[in-house]
């Protein structure tokens, strides 16, 4: 990767807050956790998912003509959440975690629903002038789409009516997986409770990147951080990851039924050489931004990292090209083998799966 800025410090200082050019939204006394964003440049709106509310802001002036949808968890769900030992005001609310464009008139949204995830459709109209912004009365189960626990992150993307989501799917926050739900196919996911697939991950982004001019080849890339596997590193460590899936993946026939058959992951390395010859690694992936280029197959990937170290605290932005990312997924691969079950290079025949359905013979 190319490290762009060695270390970033202070982001929003007092001077900026004092500036006359800064327009602020004071917030609602009964809402907080403004964590989920959806930019709609065509309509000139910014949708924001928060605690018990979805907001729609004017892109030119955030204080002007904003609208809001209150969306509270059902009182019975709040009671259940409280009885389960959760904090009523901090945990047993509906924290919005998913806002994704669904079609020309609707946005798909999900929230934690007081530890009982729930999803629904927000009508936004065809044009900004329509002034439509309301939640459809019909809601559906949000398991595998939004986490239960508001403190956990989720990353999702809706493609062709299907939702790809990296999230936890249980009350305890232990069953982390990458899901595909909604749409016409049977839901599919990563293997449950298998640390080789995912090891206590925290998802930060999902993106579709075409592989060729044929949409059948489209791939879904997931960005997350997770615990390194035993033996991969001496001691406890976090690694940043990029995961890859074929959009076309329907799961296996005999094995891996309703599981991804094309999932691969690689470490996302962001480091700077130190004067003492020891590299400083930035492993705590925080966010990812894809900058489009003339070629839709080759966006530039910008990733924001912080360090895990208690001694050195810092952050960095690393930039990756799709050519480098694709080269890594061509192999060679590592697998666990031998008497000590160590990570060794995989010698068998394997290559990055083509997305043409040949994996379906499994
Ligand atoms: C933004 O909108 C508010 C409320 O309508 C108004 O008071 C303020 O002057 C506007 N600010 C700018 C920079 O246009
Ligand atoms: C939050 O407070 C605003 C006024 O400050 C009110 O309009 C809105 O309905 C309240 N929402 C909920 C969910 O209580
Ligand atoms: C968009 O999806 C919603 C929810 O399924 C549906 O009610 C609406 O008719 C759809 N709109 C269009 C333009 O297809």
CSV table of C-alpha atoms and ligand atoms in Angstrom, one decimal:
chain,number,residue,atom,x,y,z
A,1,UNK,CA,0.0,0.0,0.0
A,2,UNK,CA,0.9,3.7,-0.2
A,3,UNK,CA,0.9,5.3,3.2
A,4,UNK,CA,-0.5,8.8,2.6
A,5,UNK,CA,-0.2,10.6,5.9
A,6,UNK,CA,2.1,9.1,8.4
A,7,UNK,CA,0.2,10.2,11.5
A,8,UNK,CA,-3.0,12.2,11.8
A,9,UNK,CA,-3.7,14.1,15.0
A,10,UNK,CA,-6.5,16.5,16.1
A,11,UNK,CA,-9.5,16.6,13.8
A,12,UNK,CA,-12.1,19.0,15.0
A,13,UNK,CA,-10.5,21.8,17.0
A,14,UNK,CA,-12.1,24.8,18.7
A,15,UNK,CA,-11.1,27.1,15.9
A,16,UNK,CA,-13.2,25.1,13.5
A,17,UNK,CA,-16.2,25.1,15.9
A,18,UNK,CA,-15.9,28.9,16.2
A,19,UNK,CA,-15.8,29.5,12.5
A,20,UNK,CA,-18.8,31.4,11.0
A,21,UNK,CA,-18.9,29.0,8.1
A,22,UNK,CA,-19.9,26.1,10.3
A,23,UNK,CA,-23.6,25.3,10.4
A,24,UNK,CA,-24.4,22.8,13.2
A,25,UNK,CA,-27.4,20.6,13.9
A,26,UNK,CA,-28.0,20.9,17.6
A,27,UNK,CA,-29.7,17.6,17.8
A,28,UNK,CA,-32.8,16.4,19.5
A,29,UNK,CA,-32.7,16.0,23.3
A,30,UNK,CA,-34.3,12.6,22.9
A,31,UNK,CA,-31.9,11.3,20.2
A,32,UNK,CA,-28.2,10.7,19.9
A,33,UNK,CA,-25.9,8.1,18.3
A,34,UNK,CA,-25.8,9.7,14.8
A,35,UNK,CA,-23.9,6.8,13.4
A,36,UNK,CA,-25.4,5.7,10.1
A,37,UNK,CA,-25.3,7.9,7.0
A,38,UNK,CA,-26.7,7.8,3.5
A,39,UNK,CA,-25.9,10.5,1.0
A,40,UNK,CA,-28.4,11.2,-1.8
A,41,UNK,CA,-26.8,13.8,-4.0
A,42,UNK,CA,-29.5,13.6,-6.6
A,43,UNK,CA,-32.1,14.8,-4.1
A,44,UNK,CA,-29.6,17.0,-2.2
A,45,UNK,CA,-30.3,15.2,1.1
A,46,UNK,CA,-28.3,13.5,3.8
A,47,UNK,CA,-30.1,10.7,5.7
A,48,UNK,CA,-28.8,10.0,9.1
A,49,UNK,CA,-29.7,7.1,11.3
A,50,UNK,CA,-29.7,7.8,15.1
A,51,UNK,CA,-31.3,6.6,18.3
A,52,UNK,CA,-35.0,6.2,17.7
A,53,UNK,CA,-35.0,8.5,14.7
A,54,UNK,CA,-34.1,8.8,11.0
A,55,UNK,CA,-33.3,12.3,9.8
A,56,UNK,CA,-33.2,13.9,6.4
A,57,UNK,CA,-31.0,17.0,6.1
A,58,UNK,CA,-30.6,19.6,3.4
A,59,UNK,CA,-27.1,19.2,2.0
A,60,UNK,CA,-26.7,23.0,1.6
A,61,UNK,CA,-27.7,23.9,5.2
A,62,UNK,CA,-28.1,21.3,7.8
A,63,UNK,CA,-30.3,23.5,10.0
A,64,UNK,CA,-32.8,24.3,7.3
A,65,UNK,CA,-35.9,22.2,6.7
A,66,UNK,CA,-34.7,19.0,8.2
A,67,UNK,CA,-37.3,16.3,8.6
A,68,UNK,CA,-37.3,13.3,11.0
A,69,UNK,CA,-39.0,10.0,11.4
A,70,UNK,CA,-39.4,8.8,15.0
A,71,UNK,CA,-39.0,5.0,15.0
A,72,UNK,CA,-39.2,3.6,18.5
A,73,UNK,CA,-38.9,0.0,19.6
A,74,UNK,CA,-42.2,-1.5,20.6
A,75,UNK,CA,-42.9,-1.1,24.3
A,76,UNK,CA,-43.1,-4.9,24.7
A,77,UNK,CA,-39.6,-5.2,23.2
A,78,UNK,CA,-38.3,-2.6,25.5
A,79,UNK,CA,-39.7,-4.4,28.5
A,80,UNK,CA,-38.1,-7.7,27.4
A,81,UNK,CA,-34.8,-5.9,26.8
A,82,UNK,CA,-34.9,-4.5,30.4
A,83,UNK,CA,-35.8,-7.8,31.9
A,84,UNK,CA,-32.8,-9.4,30.1
A,85,UNK,CA,-30.7,-7.1,32.2
A,86,UNK,CA,-30.0,-4.3,29.6
A,87,UNK,CA,-29.9,-0.6,30.3
A,88,UNK,CA,-33.3,0.8,29.3
A,89,UNK,CA,-32.1,4.2,28.0
A,90,UNK,CA,-28.7,3.3,26.6
A,91,UNK,CA,-29.4,-0.1,25.1
A,92,UNK,CA,-33.2,-0.8,24.9
A,93,UNK,CA,-33.9,1.7,22.1
A,94,UNK,CA,-34.0,1.4,18.4
A,95,UNK,CA,-30.5,2.4,17.1
A,96,UNK,CA,-30.6,2.7,13.3
A,97,UNK,CA,-27.7,0.7,11.8
A,98,UNK,CA,-28.7,0.3,8.1
A,99,UNK,CA,-29.8,2.9,5.5
A,100,UNK,CA,-29.5,1.6,2.0
A,101,UNK,CA,-31.1,2.7,-1.3
A,102,UNK,CA,-33.7,0.1,-2.3
A,103,UNK,CA,-35.4,1.4,-5.4
A,104,UNK,CA,-36.3,4.8,-7.0
A,105,UNK,CA,-38.8,5.6,-4.2
A,106,UNK,CA,-37.7,3.7,-1.1
A,107,UNK,CA,-34.8,3.3,1.3
A,108,UNK,CA,-34.3,0.1,3.3
A,109,UNK,CA,-33.5,0.6,6.9
A,110,UNK,CA,-32.8,-1.5,10.0
A,111,UNK,CA,-32.4,-0.8,13.7
A,112,UNK,CA,-31.5,-2.7,16.8
A,113,UNK,CA,-35.1,-2.6,18.0
A,114,UNK,CA,-34.2,-2.9,21.7
A,115,UNK,CA,-32.1,-6.0,21.2
A,116,UNK,CA,-34.6,-7.4,18.6
A,117,UNK,CA,-33.5,-6.1,15.2
A,118,UNK,CA,-36.2,-4.8,12.9
A,119,UNK,CA,-36.2,-3.5,9.3
A,120,UNK,CA,-38.5,-1.5,7.2
A,121,UNK,CA,-38.9,0.7,4.1
A,122,UNK,CA,-38.8,4.5,4.1
A,123,UNK,CA,-40.6,6.2,1.3
A,124,UNK,CA,-38.6,9.2,-0.1
A,125,UNK,CA,-40.4,10.0,-3.3
A,126,UNK,CA,-39.0,10.2,-6.8
A,127,UNK,CA,-37.8,13.8,-6.5
A,128,UNK,CA,-36.8,16.1,-3.6
A,129,UNK,CA,-39.8,18.4,-4.4
A,130,UNK,CA,-42.1,15.5,-3.5
A,131,UNK,CA,-41.2,16.2,0.1
A,132,UNK,CA,-42.0,12.6,1.0
A,133,UNK,CA,-40.2,11.0,4.0
A,134,UNK,CA,-42.1,8.4,5.9
A,135,UNK,CA,-41.7,4.9,7.2
A,136,UNK,CA,-44.0,2.2,5.7
A,137,UNK,CA,-46.1,0.6,8.4
A,138,UNK,CA,-44.9,-2.9,7.4
A,139,UNK,CA,-41.7,-4.0,9.2
A,140,UNK,CA,-39.8,-7.3,9.1
A,141,UNK,CA,-37.2,-9.3,11.1
A,142,UNK,CA,-33.8,-7.7,11.1
A,143,UNK,CA,-31.7,-10.7,12.2
A,144,UNK,CA,-28.6,-10.9,10.1
A,145,UNK,CA,-29.0,-7.3,9.0
A,146,UNK,CA,-28.6,-5.2,12.1
A,147,UNK,CA,-26.7,-6.2,15.3
A,148,UNK,CA,-28.7,-6.6,18.5
A,149,UNK,CA,-26.3,-4.6,20.6
A,150,UNK,CA,-26.1,-0.9,19.7
A,151,UNK,CA,-22.4,-0.8,20.5
A,152,UNK,CA,-21.6,-3.3,17.7
A,153,UNK,CA,-21.0,-2.0,14.2
A,154,UNK,CA,-22.5,-3.3,11.1
A,155,UNK,CA,-21.6,-2.8,7.5
A,156,UNK,CA,-24.1,-3.4,4.7
A,157,UNK,CA,-24.8,-2.8,1.1
A,158,UNK,CA,-28.0,-3.5,-0.9
A,159,UNK,CA,-27.4,-4.7,-4.4
A,160,UNK,CA,-30.2,-5.8,-6.8
A,161,UNK,CA,-32.7,-6.2,-4.0
A,162,UNK,CA,-30.3,-8.3,-1.9
A,163,UNK,CA,-28.7,-7.1,1.3
A,164,UNK,CA,-25.0,-8.0,2.0
A,165,UNK,CA,-24.3,-7.4,5.7
A,166,UNK,CA,-21.4,-8.0,8.1
A,167,UNK,CA,-22.9,-8.1,11.5
A,168,UNK,CA,-23.5,-10.1,14.6
A,169,UNK,CA,-26.8,-12.1,14.6
A,170,UNK,CA,-27.5,-13.0,18.2
A,171,UNK,CA,-28.4,-11.5,21.5
A,172,UNK,CA,-25.0,-12.3,23.1
A,173,UNK,CA,-23.0,-10.7,20.2
A,174,UNK,CA,-21.0,-13.8,19.5
A,175,UNK,CA,-22.3,-15.1,16.2
A,176,UNK,CA,-20.7,-12.8,13.7
A,177,UNK,CA,-21.2,-13.5,10.0
A,178,UNK,CA,-21.5,-12.1,6.5
A,179,UNK,CA,-25.0,-12.6,5.4
A,180,UNK,CA,-27.0,-12.2,2.2
A,181,UNK,CA,-30.7,-11.7,2.8
A,182,UNK,CA,-33.7,-10.2,1.1
A,183,UNK,CA,-34.4,-10.9,-2.5
A,184,UNK,CA,-35.3,-14.1,-4.3
A,185,UNK,CA,-32.5,-16.4,-3.1
A,186,UNK,CA,-32.3,-18.5,0.1
A,187,UNK,CA,-30.3,-16.5,2.7
A,188,UNK,CA,-26.6,-17.4,2.8
A,189,UNK,CA,-23.9,-16.7,5.4
A,190,UNK,CA,-20.4,-17.6,6.5
A,191,UNK,CA,-19.9,-20.8,8.6
A,192,UNK,CA,-21.2,-20.3,12.2
A,193,UNK,CA,-18.7,-20.3,15.1
A,194,UNK,CA,-15.7,-21.1,13.0
A,195,UNK,CA,-12.8,-18.8,13.7
A,196,UNK,CA,-11.1,-19.7,10.5
A,197,UNK,CA,-13.8,-17.8,8.6
A,198,UNK,CA,-14.2,-14.9,11.0
A,199,UNK,CA,-12.6,-14.3,14.4
A,200,UNK,CA,-14.6,-11.8,16.4
A,201,UNK,CA,-14.8,-9.3,13.5
A,202,UNK,CA,-15.8,-5.7,13.5
A,203,UNK,CA,-17.1,-4.7,10.0
A,204,UNK,CA,-16.5,-1.3,8.6
A,205,UNK,CA,-17.5,-1.4,4.9
A,206,UNK,CA,-19.1,-3.4,2.1
A,207,UNK,CA,-18.5,-2.6,-1.6
A,208,UNK,CA,-19.4,-4.1,-5.0
A,209,UNK,CA,-16.5,-3.9,-7.5
A,210,UNK,CA,-17.0,-5.2,-11.0
A,211,UNK,CA,-14.3,-7.7,-12.2
A,212,UNK,CA,-15.1,-7.5,-15.9
A,213,UNK,CA,-17.8,-6.0,-18.2
A,214,UNK,CA,-19.9,-9.1,-17.4
A,215,UNK,CA,-22.1,-8.4,-14.3
A,216,UNK,CA,-22.0,-12.2,-13.6
A,217,UNK,CA,-18.4,-11.7,-12.5
A,218,UNK,CA,-19.1,-8.9,-9.9
A,219,UNK,CA,-17.5,-9.3,-6.6
A,220,UNK,CA,-18.4,-8.1,-3.1
A,221,UNK,CA,-15.6,-6.8,-1.0
A,222,UNK,CA,-15.9,-6.6,2.8
A,223,UNK,CA,-13.6,-4.6,5.0
A,224,UNK,CA,-13.2,-5.5,8.7
A,225,UNK,CA,-10.8,-6.0,11.6
A,226,UNK,CA,-10.7,-9.1,13.6
A,227,UNK,CA,-8.5,-11.1,16.1
A,228,UNK,CA,-5.5,-12.7,14.5
A,229,UNK,CA,-5.7,-16.6,14.6
A,230,UNK,CA,-3.6,-18.5,17.1
A,231,UNK,CA,-0.2,-19.2,15.6
A,232,UNK,CA,-0.5,-16.5,13.1
A,233,UNK,CA,1.0,-14.0,15.5
A,234,UNK,CA,2.6,-14.5,19.0
A,235,UNK,CA,0.1,-13.0,21.4
A,236,UNK,CA,-3.2,-11.3,20.9
A,237,UNK,CA,-3.4,-9.0,17.9
A,238,UNK,CA,-5.9,-7.4,15.7
A,239,UNK,CA,-5.5,-7.6,11.9
A,240,UNK,CA,-7.3,-5.5,9.3
A,241,UNK,CA,-8.9,-7.6,6.6
A,242,UNK,CA,-10.3,-7.5,3.1
A,243,UNK,CA,-12.8,-10.3,2.3
A,244,UNK,CA,-14.0,-11.2,-1.2
A,245,UNK,CA,-17.2,-13.0,-2.4
A,246,UNK,CA,-18.8,-13.7,-5.7
A,247,UNK,CA,-22.1,-11.9,-6.0
A,248,UNK,CA,-23.2,-14.9,-8.0
A,249,UNK,CA,-22.5,-17.3,-5.1
A,250,UNK,CA,-25.6,-19.4,-4.3
A,251,UNK,CA,-24.0,-21.7,-1.7
A,252,UNK,CA,-22.9,-25.3,-2.1
A,253,UNK,CA,-25.0,-28.3,-3.2
A,254,UNK,CA,-23.8,-31.1,-0.9
A,255,UNK,CA,-21.4,-29.3,1.4
A,256,UNK,CA,-21.6,-25.6,2.4
A,257,UNK,CA,-25.3,-25.6,1.8
A,258,UNK,CA,-26.6,-22.0,2.3
A,259,UNK,CA,-22.9,-21.0,3.0
A,260,UNK,CA,-20.6,-18.9,0.9
A,261,UNK,CA,-18.4,-21.1,-1.4
A,262,UNK,CA,-16.3,-18.3,-2.7
A,263,UNK,CA,-15.2,-16.5,0.5
A,264,UNK,CA,-11.5,-15.5,0.7
A,265,UNK,CA,-9.8,-13.1,3.0
A,266,UNK,CA,-6.4,-11.4,3.1
A,267,UNK,CA,-4.6,-9.2,5.6
A,268,UNK,CA,-4.7,-5.4,4.8
A,269,UNK,CA,-1.3,-4.2,5.7
A,270,UNK,CA,-0.6,-0.5,6.6
A,271,UNK,CA,2.8,0.2,8.1
A,272,UNK,CA,5.6,2.6,8.1
A,273,UNK,CA,9.3,1.7,8.5
A,274,UNK,CA,10.8,2.9,11.8
A,275,UNK,CA,14.3,4.3,12.2
A,276,UNK,CA,15.3,1.2,14.3
A,277,UNK,CA,14.3,-1.1,11.5
A,278,UNK,CA,11.1,-2.1,13.1
A,279,UNK,CA,7.9,-1.3,11.2
A,280,UNK,CA,5.0,0.4,12.9
A,281,UNK,CA,1.8,-1.4,12.0
A,282,UNK,CA,-1.6,0.3,11.8
A,283,UNK,CA,-4.0,-2.6,12.3
A,284,UNK,CA,-7.2,-1.2,13.7
A,285,UNK,CA,-9.2,-0.5,10.5
A,286,UNK,CA,-11.7,2.2,11.2
A,287,UNK,CA,-13.1,3.2,7.8
A,288,UNK,CA,-12.9,2.7,4.1
A,289,UNK,CA,-13.6,5.0,1.1
A,290,UNK,CA,-13.6,4.0,-2.5
A,291,UNK,CA,-12.6,6.8,-4.9
A,292,UNK,CA,-14.0,6.0,-8.4
A,293,UNK,CA,-11.7,6.3,-11.4
A,294,UNK,CA,-12.5,6.3,-15.1
A,295,UNK,CA,-12.5,2.5,-14.9
A,296,UNK,CA,-15.4,1.2,-12.6
A,297,UNK,CA,-13.3,-2.0,-12.2
A,298,UNK,CA,-10.5,-0.1,-10.5
A,299,UNK,CA,-11.5,2.3,-7.8
A,300,UNK,CA,-8.8,3.5,-5.4
A,301,UNK,CA,-9.2,2.1,-1.9
A,302,UNK,CA,-8.5,4.5,0.9
A,303,UNK,CA,-8.5,3.0,4.4
A,304,UNK,CA,-8.2,4.7,7.8
A,305,UNK,CA,-6.3,2.9,10.5
A,306,UNK,CA,-5.3,3.4,14.1
A,307,UNK,CA,-2.6,1.5,16.1
A,308,UNK,CA,-3.3,-1.2,18.6
A,309,UNK,CA,-0.3,-0.3,20.7
A,310,UNK,CA,-0.6,1.3,24.1
A,311,UNK,CA,2.8,2.8,23.7
A,312,UNK,CA,2.4,4.5,20.4
A,313,UNK,CA,-1.0,6.0,19.5
A,314,UNK,CA,-1.5,7.2,16.0
A,315,UNK,CA,-3.5,6.9,12.9
A,316,UNK,CA,-2.8,6.6,9.2
A,317,UNK,CA,-4.5,6.5,5.8
A,318,UNK,CA,-3.3,3.8,3.4
A,319,UNK,CA,-4.2,3.7,-0.3
A,320,UNK,CA,-4.5,0.4,-2.2
A,321,UNK,CA,-5.0,-0.3,-5.9
A,322,UNK,CA,-7.4,-3.0,-7.1
A,323,UNK,CA,-4.5,-4.5,-9.2
A,324,UNK,CA,-2.6,-5.2,-6.0
A,325,UNK,CA,-5.7,-6.5,-4.2
A,326,UNK,CA,-6.6,-8.9,-7.0
A,327,UNK,CA,-3.0,-10.1,-7.2
A,328,UNK,CA,-3.1,-11.1,-3.5
A,329,UNK,CA,-6.3,-13.1,-4.0
A,330,UNK,CA,-4.7,-15.1,-6.8
A,331,UNK,CA,-2.6,-16.8,-4.1
A,332,UNK,CA,-0.5,-18.5,-2.8
A,333,UNK,CA,-2.8,-19.4,0.1
A,334,UNK,CA,-2.0,-20.4,3.7
A,335,UNK,CA,-3.7,-23.3,5.4
A,336,UNK,CA,-3.2,-25.2,8.7
A,337,UNK,CA,-1.3,-28.5,8.5
A,338,UNK,CA,1.3,-30.7,10.2
A,339,UNK,CA,1.7,-32.2,13.7
A,340,UNK,CA,1.5,-28.8,15.3
A,341,UNK,CA,-1.4,-27.6,13.1
A,342,UNK,CA,0.7,-24.7,11.9
A,343,UNK,CA,0.0,-22.2,9.2
A,344,UNK,CA,1.9,-23.3,6.1
A,345,UNK,CA,1.7,-22.5,2.4
A,346,UNK,CA,-1.0,-24.5,0.6
A,347,UNK,CA,0.5,-26.7,-2.1
A,348,UNK,CA,-2.6,-28.0,-3.7
A,349,UNK,CA,-4.3,-26.8,-6.8
A,350,UNK,CA,-6.4,-23.7,-6.0
A,351,UNK,CA,-6.9,-20.3,-7.5
A,352,UNK,CA,-9.2,-17.5,-6.9
A,353,UNK,CA,-12.6,-18.8,-7.8
A,354,UNK,CA,-14.0,-17.5,-11.0
A,355,UNK,CA,-17.6,-16.2,-10.4
A,356,UNK,CA,-19.0,-18.3,-13.2
A,357,UNK,CA,-20.8,-20.9,-11.1
A,358,UNK,CA,-18.1,-23.6,-11.3
A,359,UNK,CA,-17.9,-23.7,-7.5
A,360,UNK,CA,-21.5,-25.0,-7.6
A,361,UNK,CA,-20.2,-28.5,-8.2
A,362,UNK,CA,-19.3,-28.7,-4.5
B,1,LIG,C1,-29.3,27.9,7.7
B,1,LIG,O1,-30.6,27.8,8.0
B,1,LIG,C2,-31.0,28.4,9.2
B,1,LIG,C3,-32.5,28.1,9.5
B,1,LIG,O2,-33.3,28.3,8.4
B,1,LIG,C4,-30.7,29.9,9.1
B,1,LIG,O3,-31.0,30.6,10.3
B,1,LIG,C5,-29.2,30.1,8.7
B,1,LIG,O4,-29.0,31.5,8.5
B,1,LIG,C6,-28.8,29.3,7.5
B,1,LIG,N1,-27.4,29.4,7.4
B,1,LIG,C7,-26.8,29.6,6.2
B,1,LIG,C8,-25.3,29.6,6.2
B,1,LIG,O5,-27.4,29.7,5.1
B,2,LIG,C1,-38.2,13.9,20.2
B,2,LIG,O1,-38.4,15.2,20.5
B,2,LIG,C2,-39.0,16.0,19.5
B,2,LIG,C3,-39.0,17.4,20.0
B,2,LIG,O2,-37.8,17.8,20.6
B,2,LIG,C4,-40.4,15.5,19.1
B,2,LIG,O3,-40.9,16.2,18.0
B,2,LIG,C5,-40.2,14.0,18.7
B,2,LIG,O4,-41.5,13.5,18.5
B,2,LIG,C6,-39.6,13.2,19.9
B,2,LIG,N1,-39.4,11.9,19.4
B,2,LIG,C7,-39.6,10.8,20.2
B,2,LIG,C8,-39.4,9.5,19.6
B,2,LIG,O5,-40.0,10.9,21.4
B,3,LIG,C1,-40.0,0.2,-4.1
B,3,LIG,O1,-40.1,-0.8,-3.0
B,3,LIG,C2,-41.3,-0.5,-2.2
B,3,LIG,C3,-41.2,-1.6,-1.0
B,3,LIG,O2,-41.1,-2.9,-1.5
B,3,LIG,C4,-42.5,-0.7,-3.0
B,3,LIG,O3,-43.7,-0.5,-2.2
B,3,LIG,C5,-42.5,0.4,-4.1
B,3,LIG,O4,-43.7,0.2,-4.9
B,3,LIG,C6,-41.3,0.2,-4.9
B,3,LIG,N1,-41.2,1.3,-5.9
B,3,LIG,C7,-40.8,1.2,-7.1
B,3,LIG,C8,-40.7,2.4,-8.0
B,3,LIG,O5,-40.6,0.1,-7.6
